[in-house]
Short mmCIF file of C-alpha atoms and ligand atoms in Angstrom, two decimals:
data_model
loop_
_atom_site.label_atom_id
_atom_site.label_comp_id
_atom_site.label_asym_id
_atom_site.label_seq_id
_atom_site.Cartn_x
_atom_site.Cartn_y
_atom_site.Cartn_z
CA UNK R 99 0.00 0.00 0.00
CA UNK R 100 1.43 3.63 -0.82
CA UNK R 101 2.66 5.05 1.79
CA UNK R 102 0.76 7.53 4.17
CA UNK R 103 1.73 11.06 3.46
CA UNK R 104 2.25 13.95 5.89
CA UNK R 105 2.96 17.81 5.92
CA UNK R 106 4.61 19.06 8.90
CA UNK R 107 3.74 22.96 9.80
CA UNK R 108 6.99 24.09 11.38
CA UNK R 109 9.95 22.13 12.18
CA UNK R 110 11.57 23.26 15.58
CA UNK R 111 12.82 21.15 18.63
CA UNK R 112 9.98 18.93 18.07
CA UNK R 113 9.31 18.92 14.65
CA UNK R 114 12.99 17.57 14.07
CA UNK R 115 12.23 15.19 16.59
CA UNK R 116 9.54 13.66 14.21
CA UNK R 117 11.55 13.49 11.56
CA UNK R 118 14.68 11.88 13.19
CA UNK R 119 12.74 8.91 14.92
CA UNK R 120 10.39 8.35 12.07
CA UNK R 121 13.33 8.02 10.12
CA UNK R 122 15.17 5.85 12.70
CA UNK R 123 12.69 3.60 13.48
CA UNK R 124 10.62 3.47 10.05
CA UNK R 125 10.75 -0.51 9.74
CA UNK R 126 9.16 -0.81 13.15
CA UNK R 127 6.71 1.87 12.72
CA UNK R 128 5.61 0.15 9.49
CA UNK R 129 5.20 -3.08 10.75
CA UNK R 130 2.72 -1.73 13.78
CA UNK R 131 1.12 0.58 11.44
CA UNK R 132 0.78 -1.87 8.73
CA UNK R 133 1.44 0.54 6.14
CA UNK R 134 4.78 3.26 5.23
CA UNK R 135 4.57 6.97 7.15
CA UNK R 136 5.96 9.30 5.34
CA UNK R 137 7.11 13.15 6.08
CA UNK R 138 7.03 14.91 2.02
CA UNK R 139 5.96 18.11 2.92
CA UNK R 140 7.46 21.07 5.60
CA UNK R 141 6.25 24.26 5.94
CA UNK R 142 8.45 26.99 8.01
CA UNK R 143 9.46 30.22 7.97
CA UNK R 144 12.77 29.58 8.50
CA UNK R 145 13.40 27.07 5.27
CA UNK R 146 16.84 27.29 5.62
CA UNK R 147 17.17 25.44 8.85
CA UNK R 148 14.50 23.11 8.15
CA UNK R 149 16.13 21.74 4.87
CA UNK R 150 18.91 21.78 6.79
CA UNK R 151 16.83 18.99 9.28
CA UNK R 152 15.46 17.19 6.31
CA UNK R 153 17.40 17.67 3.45
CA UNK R 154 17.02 16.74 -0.54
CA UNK R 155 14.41 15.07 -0.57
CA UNK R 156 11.36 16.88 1.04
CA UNK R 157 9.44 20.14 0.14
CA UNK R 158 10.31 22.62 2.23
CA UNK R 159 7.77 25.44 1.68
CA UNK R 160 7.66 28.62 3.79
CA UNK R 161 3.78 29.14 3.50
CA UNK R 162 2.07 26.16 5.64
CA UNK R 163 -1.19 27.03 3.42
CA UNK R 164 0.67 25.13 0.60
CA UNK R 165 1.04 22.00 2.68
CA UNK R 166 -2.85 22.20 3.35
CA UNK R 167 -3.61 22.51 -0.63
CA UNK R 168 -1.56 19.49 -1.66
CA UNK R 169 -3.84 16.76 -2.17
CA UNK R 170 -1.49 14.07 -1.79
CA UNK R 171 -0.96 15.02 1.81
CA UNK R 172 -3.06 12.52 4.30
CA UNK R 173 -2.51 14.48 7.78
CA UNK R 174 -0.87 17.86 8.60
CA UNK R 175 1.04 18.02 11.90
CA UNK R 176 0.78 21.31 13.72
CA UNK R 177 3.93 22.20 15.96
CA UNK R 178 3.60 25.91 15.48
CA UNK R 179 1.55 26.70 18.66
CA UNK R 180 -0.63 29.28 20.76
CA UNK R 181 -3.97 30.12 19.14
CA UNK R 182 -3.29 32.89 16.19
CA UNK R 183 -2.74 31.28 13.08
CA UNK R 184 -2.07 28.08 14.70
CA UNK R 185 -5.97 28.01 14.59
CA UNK R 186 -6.92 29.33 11.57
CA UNK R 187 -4.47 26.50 9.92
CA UNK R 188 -6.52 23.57 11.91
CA UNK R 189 -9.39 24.70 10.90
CA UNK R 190 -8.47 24.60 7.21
CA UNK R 191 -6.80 21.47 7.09
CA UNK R 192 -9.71 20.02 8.54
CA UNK R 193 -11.88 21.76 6.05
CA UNK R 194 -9.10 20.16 3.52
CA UNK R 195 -10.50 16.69 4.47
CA UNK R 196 -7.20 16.27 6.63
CA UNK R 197 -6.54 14.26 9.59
CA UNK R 198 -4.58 16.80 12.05
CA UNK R 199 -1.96 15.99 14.76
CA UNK R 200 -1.32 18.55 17.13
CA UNK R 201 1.11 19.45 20.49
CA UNK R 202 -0.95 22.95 21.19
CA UNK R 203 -2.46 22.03 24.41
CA UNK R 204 -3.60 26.05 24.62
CA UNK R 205 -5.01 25.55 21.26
CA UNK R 206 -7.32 22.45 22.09
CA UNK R 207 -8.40 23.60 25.44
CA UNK R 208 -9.34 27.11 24.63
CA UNK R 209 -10.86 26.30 21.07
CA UNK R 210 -10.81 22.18 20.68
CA UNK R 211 -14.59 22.51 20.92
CA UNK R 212 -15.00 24.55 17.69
CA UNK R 213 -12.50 22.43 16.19
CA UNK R 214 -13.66 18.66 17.62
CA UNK R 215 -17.11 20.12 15.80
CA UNK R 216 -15.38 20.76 12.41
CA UNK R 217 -13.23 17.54 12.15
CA UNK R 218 -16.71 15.37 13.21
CA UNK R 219 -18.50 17.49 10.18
CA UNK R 220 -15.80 16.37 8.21
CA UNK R 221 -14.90 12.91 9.13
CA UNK R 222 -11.36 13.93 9.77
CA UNK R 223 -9.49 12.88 13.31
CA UNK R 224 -7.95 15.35 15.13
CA UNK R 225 -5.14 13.56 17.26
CA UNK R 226 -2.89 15.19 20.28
CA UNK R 227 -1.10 12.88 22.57
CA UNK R 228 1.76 15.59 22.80
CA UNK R 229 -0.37 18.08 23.84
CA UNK R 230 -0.27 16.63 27.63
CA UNK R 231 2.58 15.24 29.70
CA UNK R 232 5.41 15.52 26.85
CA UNK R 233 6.28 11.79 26.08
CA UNK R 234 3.32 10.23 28.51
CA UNK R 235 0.75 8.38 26.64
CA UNK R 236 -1.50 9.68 29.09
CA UNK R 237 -4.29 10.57 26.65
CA UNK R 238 -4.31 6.84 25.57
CA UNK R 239 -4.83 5.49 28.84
CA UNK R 240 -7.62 7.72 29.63
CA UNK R 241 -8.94 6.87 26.15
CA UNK R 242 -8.50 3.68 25.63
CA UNK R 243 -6.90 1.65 28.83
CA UNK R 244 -9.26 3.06 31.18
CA UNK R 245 -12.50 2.77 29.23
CA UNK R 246 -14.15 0.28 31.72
CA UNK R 247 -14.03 2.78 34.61
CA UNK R 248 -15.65 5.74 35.86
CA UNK R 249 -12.74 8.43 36.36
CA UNK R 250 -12.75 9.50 40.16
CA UNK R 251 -10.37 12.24 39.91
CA UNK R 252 -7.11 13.42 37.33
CA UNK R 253 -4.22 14.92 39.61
CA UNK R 254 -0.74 15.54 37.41
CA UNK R 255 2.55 17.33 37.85
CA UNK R 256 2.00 18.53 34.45
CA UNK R 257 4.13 21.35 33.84
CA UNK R 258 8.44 20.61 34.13
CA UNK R 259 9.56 24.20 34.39
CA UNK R 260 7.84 24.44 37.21
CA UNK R 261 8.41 21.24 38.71
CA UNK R 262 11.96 21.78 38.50
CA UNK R 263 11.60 25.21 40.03
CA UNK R 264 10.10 23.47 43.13
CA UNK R 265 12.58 21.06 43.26
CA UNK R 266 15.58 23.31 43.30
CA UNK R 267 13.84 25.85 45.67
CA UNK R 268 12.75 22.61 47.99
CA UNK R 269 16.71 20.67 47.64
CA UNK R 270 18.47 24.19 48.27
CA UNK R 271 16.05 26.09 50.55
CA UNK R 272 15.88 29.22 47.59
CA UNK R 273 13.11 31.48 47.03
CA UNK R 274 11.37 31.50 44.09
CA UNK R 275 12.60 34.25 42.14
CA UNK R 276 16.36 33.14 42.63
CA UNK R 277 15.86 29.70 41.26
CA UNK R 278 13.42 30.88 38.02
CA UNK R 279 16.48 32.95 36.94
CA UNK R 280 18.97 29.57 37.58
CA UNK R 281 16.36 27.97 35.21
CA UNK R 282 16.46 30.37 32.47
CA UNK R 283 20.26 30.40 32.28
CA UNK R 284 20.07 26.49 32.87
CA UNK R 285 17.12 26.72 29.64
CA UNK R 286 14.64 24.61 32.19
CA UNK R 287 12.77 28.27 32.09
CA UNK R 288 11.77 30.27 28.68
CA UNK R 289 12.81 33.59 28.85
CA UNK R 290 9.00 34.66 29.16
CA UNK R 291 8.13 31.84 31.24
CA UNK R 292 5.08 33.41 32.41
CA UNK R 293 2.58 30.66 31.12
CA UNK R 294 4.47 28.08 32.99
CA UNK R 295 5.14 29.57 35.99
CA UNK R 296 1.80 31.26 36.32
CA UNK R 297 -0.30 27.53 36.29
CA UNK R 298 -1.56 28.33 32.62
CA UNK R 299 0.50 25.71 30.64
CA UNK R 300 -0.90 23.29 33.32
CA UNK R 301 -4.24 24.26 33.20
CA UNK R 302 -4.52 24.06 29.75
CA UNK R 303 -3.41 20.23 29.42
CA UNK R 304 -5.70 19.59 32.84
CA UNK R 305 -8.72 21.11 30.57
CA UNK R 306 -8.01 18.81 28.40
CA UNK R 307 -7.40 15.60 30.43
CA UNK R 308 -10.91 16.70 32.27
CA UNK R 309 -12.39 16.49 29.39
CA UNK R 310 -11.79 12.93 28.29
CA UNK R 311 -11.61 11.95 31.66
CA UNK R 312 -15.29 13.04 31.95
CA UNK R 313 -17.32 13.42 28.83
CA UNK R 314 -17.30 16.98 29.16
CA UNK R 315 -16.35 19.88 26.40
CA UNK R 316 -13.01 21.44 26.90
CA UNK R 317 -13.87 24.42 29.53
CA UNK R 318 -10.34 26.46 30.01
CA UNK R 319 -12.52 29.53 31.24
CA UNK R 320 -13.99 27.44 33.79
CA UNK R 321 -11.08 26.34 35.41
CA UNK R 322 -9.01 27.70 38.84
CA UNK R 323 -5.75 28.57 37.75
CA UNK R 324 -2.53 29.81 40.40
CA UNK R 325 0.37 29.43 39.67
CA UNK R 326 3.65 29.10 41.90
CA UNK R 327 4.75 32.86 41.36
CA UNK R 328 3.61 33.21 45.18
CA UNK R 329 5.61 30.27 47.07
CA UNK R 330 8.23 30.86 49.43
CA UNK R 331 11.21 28.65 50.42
CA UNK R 332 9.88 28.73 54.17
CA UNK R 333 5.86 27.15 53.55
CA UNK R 334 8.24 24.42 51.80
CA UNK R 335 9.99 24.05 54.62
CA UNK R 336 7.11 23.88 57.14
CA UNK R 337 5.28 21.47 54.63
CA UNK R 338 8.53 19.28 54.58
CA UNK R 339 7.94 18.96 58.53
CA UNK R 340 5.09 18.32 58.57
CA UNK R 341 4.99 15.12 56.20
CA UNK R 342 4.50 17.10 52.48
CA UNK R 343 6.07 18.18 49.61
CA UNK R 344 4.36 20.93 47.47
CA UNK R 345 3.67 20.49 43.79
CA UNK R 346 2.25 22.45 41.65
CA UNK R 347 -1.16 20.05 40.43
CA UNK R 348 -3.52 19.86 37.65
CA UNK R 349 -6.85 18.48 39.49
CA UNK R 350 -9.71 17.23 38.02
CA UNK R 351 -12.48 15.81 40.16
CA UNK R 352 -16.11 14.04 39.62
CA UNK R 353 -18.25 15.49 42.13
CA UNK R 354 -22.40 14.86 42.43
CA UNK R 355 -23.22 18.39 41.42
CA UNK R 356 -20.42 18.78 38.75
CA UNK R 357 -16.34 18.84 38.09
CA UNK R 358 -13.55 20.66 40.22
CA UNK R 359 -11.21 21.43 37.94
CA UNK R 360 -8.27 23.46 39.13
CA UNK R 361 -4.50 23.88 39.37
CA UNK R 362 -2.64 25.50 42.12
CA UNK R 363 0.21 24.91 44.31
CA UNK R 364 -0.73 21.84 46.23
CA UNK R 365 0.92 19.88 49.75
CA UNK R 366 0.93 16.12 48.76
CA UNK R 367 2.23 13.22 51.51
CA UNK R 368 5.55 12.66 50.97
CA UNK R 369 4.87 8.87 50.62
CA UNK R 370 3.58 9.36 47.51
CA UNK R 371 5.23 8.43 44.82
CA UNK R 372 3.79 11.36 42.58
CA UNK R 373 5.36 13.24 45.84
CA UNK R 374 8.74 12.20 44.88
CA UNK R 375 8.38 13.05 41.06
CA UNK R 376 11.46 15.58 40.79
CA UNK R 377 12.89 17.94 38.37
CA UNK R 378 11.71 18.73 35.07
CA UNK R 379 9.89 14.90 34.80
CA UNK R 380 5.63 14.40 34.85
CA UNK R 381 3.51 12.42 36.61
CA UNK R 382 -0.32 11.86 36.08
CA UNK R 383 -2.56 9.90 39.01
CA UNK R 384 -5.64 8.73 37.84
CA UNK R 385 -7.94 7.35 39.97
CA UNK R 386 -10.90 4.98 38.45
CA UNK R 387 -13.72 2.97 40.03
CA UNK R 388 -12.46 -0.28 38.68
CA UNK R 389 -8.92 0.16 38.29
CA UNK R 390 -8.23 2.07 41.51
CA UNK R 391 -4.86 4.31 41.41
CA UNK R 392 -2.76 4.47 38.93
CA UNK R 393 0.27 6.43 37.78
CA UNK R 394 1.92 7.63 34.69
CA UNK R 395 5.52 8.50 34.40
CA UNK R 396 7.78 10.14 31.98
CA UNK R 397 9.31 13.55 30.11
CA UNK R 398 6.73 15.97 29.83
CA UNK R 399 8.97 17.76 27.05
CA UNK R 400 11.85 17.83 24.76
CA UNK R 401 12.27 16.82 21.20
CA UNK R 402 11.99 12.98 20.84
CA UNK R 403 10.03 12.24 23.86
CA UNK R 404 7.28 14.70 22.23
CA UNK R 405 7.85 13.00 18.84
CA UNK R 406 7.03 9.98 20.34
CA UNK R 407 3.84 10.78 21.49
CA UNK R 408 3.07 12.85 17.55
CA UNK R 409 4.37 9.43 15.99
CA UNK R 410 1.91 7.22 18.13
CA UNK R 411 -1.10 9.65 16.82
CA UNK R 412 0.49 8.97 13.10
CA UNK R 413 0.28 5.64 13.83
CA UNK R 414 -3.48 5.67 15.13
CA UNK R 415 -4.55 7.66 12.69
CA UNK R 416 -2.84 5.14 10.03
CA UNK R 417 -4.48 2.30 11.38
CA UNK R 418 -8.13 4.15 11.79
CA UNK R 419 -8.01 5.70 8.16
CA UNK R 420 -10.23 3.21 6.86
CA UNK R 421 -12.52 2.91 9.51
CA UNK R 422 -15.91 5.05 8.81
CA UNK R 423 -15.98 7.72 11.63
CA UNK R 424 -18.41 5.96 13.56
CA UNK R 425 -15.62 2.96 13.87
CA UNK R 426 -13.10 5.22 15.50
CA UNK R 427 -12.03 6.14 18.77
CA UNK R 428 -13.55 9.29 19.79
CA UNK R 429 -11.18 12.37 20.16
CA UNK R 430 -12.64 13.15 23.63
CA UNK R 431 -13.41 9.56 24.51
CA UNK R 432 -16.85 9.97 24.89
CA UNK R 433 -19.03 9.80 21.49
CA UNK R 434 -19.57 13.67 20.75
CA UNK R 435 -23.38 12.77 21.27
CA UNK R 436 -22.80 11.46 24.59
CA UNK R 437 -21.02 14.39 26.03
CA UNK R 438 -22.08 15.57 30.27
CA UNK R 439 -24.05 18.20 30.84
CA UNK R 440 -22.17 18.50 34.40
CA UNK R 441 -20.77 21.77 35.33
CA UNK R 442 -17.84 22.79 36.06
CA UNK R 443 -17.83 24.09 39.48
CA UNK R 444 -16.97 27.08 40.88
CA UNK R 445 -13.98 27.40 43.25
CA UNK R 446 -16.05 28.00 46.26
CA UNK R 447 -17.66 24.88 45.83
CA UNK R 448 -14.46 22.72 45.67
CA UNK R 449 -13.56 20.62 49.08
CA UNK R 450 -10.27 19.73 49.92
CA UNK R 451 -7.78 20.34 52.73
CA UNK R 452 -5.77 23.17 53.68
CA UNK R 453 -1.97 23.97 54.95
CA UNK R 454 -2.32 27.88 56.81
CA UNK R 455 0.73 29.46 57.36
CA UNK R 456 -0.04 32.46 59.87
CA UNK R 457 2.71 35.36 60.90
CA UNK R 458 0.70 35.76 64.29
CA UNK R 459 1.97 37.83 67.30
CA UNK R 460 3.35 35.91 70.03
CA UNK R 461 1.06 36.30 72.46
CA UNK R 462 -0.94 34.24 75.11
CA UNK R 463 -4.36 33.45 73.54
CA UNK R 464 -3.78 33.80 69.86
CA UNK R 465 -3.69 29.87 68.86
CA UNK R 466 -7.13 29.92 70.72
CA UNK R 467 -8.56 32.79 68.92
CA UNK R 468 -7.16 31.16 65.76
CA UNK R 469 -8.46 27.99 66.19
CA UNK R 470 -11.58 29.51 67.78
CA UNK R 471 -12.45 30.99 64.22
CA UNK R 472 -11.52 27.35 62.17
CA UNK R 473 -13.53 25.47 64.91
CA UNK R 474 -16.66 28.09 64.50
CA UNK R 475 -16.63 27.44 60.49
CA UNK R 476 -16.93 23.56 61.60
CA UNK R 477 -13.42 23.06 59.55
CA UNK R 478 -11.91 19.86 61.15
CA UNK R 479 -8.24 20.86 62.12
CA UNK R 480 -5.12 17.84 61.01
CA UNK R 481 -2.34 19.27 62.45
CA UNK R 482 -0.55 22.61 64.55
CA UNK R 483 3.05 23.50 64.12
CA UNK R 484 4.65 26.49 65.89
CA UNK R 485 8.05 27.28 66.29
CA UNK R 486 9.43 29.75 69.07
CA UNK R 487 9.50 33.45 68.11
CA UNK R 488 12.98 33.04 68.75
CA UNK R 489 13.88 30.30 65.89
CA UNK R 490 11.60 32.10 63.41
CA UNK R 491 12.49 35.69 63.87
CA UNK R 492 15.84 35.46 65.98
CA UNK R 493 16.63 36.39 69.52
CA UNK R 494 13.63 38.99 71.23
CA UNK R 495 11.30 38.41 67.63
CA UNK R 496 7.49 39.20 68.87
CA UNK R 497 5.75 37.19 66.20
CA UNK R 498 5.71 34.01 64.87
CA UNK R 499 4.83 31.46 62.37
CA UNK R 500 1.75 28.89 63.19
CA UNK R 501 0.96 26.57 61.07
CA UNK R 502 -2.62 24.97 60.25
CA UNK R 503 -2.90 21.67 58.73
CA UNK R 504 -7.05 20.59 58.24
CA UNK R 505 -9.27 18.16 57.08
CA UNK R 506 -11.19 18.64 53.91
CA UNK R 507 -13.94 21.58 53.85
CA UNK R 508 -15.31 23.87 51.37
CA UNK R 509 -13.25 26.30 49.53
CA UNK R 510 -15.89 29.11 50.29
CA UNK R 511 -16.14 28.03 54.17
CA UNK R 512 -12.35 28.36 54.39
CA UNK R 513 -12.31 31.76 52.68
CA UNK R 514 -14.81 33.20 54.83
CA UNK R 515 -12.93 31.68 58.05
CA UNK R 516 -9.77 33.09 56.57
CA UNK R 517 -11.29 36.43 56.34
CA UNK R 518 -12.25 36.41 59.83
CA UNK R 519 -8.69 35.06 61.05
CA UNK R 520 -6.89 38.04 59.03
CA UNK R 521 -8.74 40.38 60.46
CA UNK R 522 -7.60 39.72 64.25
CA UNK R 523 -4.86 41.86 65.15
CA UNK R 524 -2.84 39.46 66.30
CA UNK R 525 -2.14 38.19 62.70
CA UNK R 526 0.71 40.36 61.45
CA UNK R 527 0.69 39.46 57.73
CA UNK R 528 -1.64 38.08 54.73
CA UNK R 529 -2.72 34.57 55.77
CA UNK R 530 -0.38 32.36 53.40
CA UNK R 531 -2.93 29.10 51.94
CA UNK R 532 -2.10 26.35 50.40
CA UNK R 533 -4.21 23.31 49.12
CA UNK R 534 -3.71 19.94 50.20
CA UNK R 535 -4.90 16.55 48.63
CA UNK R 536 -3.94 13.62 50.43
CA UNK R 537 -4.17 11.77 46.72
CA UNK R 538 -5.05 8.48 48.67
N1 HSE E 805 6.50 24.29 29.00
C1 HSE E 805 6.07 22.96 29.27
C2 HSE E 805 6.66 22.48 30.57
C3 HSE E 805 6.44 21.96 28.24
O1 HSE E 805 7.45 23.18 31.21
O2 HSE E 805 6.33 21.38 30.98
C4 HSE E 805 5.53 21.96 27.07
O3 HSE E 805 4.23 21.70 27.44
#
């Protein structure tokens, strides 16, 4: 059979990638996808460097629309990213009758409704295992694998750059701003690493692994996002001895009245494994009714461990070709008639646990007026910690830190008991809160 044609729009660190391990490991590839994958087509700006990647023998255009008019060309990988023209070249190569591989997780979860739509209209799979977790074939197992089960809840280290962040500022006691500038000279950190660092990278690929976790549409406006901007090298510290380690998750829960779906900084027992997930690697828990917990493991980025994940989707998409649409696996797992109604909820509705972190005076009667206040909201409290003045602020400090682990209660209770607690005059500074999931 002739081979399966693609046109690759843009050929960067990942685009390359695609190239070199197609290349590399073509025989094998063939003999899983039965039939001969073939790159004949890049479009880039920068045509130099990407003939340069593929050389003689492919068309290097710099217009991607060129790739999308060639008839011969079965599926158009996008590696160009964000949601400009990125979009616009989807939604035509859909249009084209093209099957479309993408990585653009901010793509898919801010638009993949419109575009899920237009590929359904025209028969066309849209395919994007690279778009979450890097190398993970996390998509796969919550579209496939884990078919029998209803999902409990998705929680992921999902985002490297920051992961490694918390790693350096937990293994050398930095702040937060010292160790993001160590990762941009170390190239762990863009240089405007503000999507990463500010939980929207996460959130985007947590969107999207809600989604197929739960039959619902791909909601990024719905969903909590904090990122780890805020964190200081003493509430690691404090969470350290107290049992946790904090990560920065993307949570997605199944509730009666709807989905939490948020990411934020989060404490997570450091018997764990995800716990123990450090550096610039990702982890995804998934928790389902049948299965129980399981965990996924791997790069979330770089070249061939993201080519890996755009190959498998080649593959797939080889394989389902000649299936009618009906026959294939649905890109959100659920058929697109079958989709939930549930809501996404808001963030006052979510229940979990929190860690407190209070600069209180140190004075007789505060930890009762503190816990006074959590007791009154009928929040369950875990855990105390506080040091001596002393070992916090040195020799004659008046304040001090206190610490407030508790059991699970709603978001909007704890804000409203956090309100009253920062207005006491005893507490010095804004109330520091972190989440906490015990992930059990
Ligand atoms: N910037 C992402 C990360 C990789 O740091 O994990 C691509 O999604």
């Amino acid at each position: 059979m002739k081979n399966i044609q693609v046109g690759l729009l843009g050929i960067g660190t990942v685009g390359s990638g695609v190239f070199t391990v197609l290349q590399r490991n073509h025989d094998e590839i063939v003999r899983r996808a039965g039939r001969g994958i073939e790159i004949t087509m890049v479009a880039d700006l920068d045509t130099a460097r990407a003939k340069a990647v593929v050389g003689d023998k492919v068309q290097v255009v710099a217009d991607a629309r060129a790739v999308i008019a060639n008839p011969e060309i079965d599926i158009v990988i996008e590696l160009i990213g964000g949601y400009g023209i990125a979009k616009a070249l989807v939604l035509e190569a859909i249009a084209a009758g093209k099957h479309v591989v993408t990585a653009n997780k901010a793509l898919l979860a801010v638009h993949g409704s419109e575009i899920f739509q237009a590929a359904e209209a025209k028969g066309v799979m849209v395919m994007f295992e690279a778009a979450v977790a890097g190398g993970i074939p996390i998509i796969k197992s919550l579209r496939e694998g884990l078919t029998a089960n209803r999902i409990q809840w998705i929680a992921g280290i999902i985002n490297g750059t920051t992961n490694f962040i918390l790693s350096e500022m937990r293994s050398k006691g930095l702040d937060f701003d010292v160790v993001l500038k160590e990762a941009q000279r170390l190239g762990y950190a863009e240089a405007d690493p503000t999507f990463d660092i500010e939980g929207v990278d996460a959130a985007h690929k947590a969107t999207i692994m809600a989604a197929i976790g739960f039959g619902i549409p791909v909601q990024f406006d719905k969903a909590h996002v904090e990122g780890i901007t805020k964190l200081t090298a003493t509430d690691i510290k404090y969470a350290e001895q107290l049992g946790y380690r904090i990560k920065l998750l993307g949570i997605s829960k199944r509730r009666e009245n709807g989905i939490e779906l948020r990411v934020h900084p989060t404490l997570v027992p450091n018997k764990r494994l995800i716990a123990n997930v450090e550096g610039a690697m990702n982890a995804v828990m998934v928790q389902g009714d049948a299965v129980g917990t399981t965990l996924y493991y791997g790069k979330g980025a770089g070249s061939e461990p993201t080519a890996s994940a755009v190959i498998a989707d080649l593959v797939d998409i080889t394989r389902m070709a000649s299936a009618t649409a009906a026959q294939r696996v649905p890109a959100l797992a659920f058929q697109p008639g079958s989709m939930n109604t549930m809501p996404v909820l808001p963030m006052g509705d979510v229940v979990t646990s929190y860690y407190l972190r209070l600069r209180v005076a140190d004075e007789a009667g505060v930890l009762a007026q503190v816990t006074g206040i959590v007791a009154n909201a009928g929040i369950s409290i875990d855990a105390v910690l506080q040091r001596e003045a002393d070992e916090v602020g040195g020799e004659g400090a008046t304040s001090t830190d206190l610490i407030i682990l508790t059991h699970d209660c709603k978001e909007a209770t704890m804000n409203a008991a956090m309100a009253q607690m920062q207005a006491l005059k005893t507490v010095l500074a804004p109330i520091v809160r972190i989440r906490k999931e015990e992930l059990a």
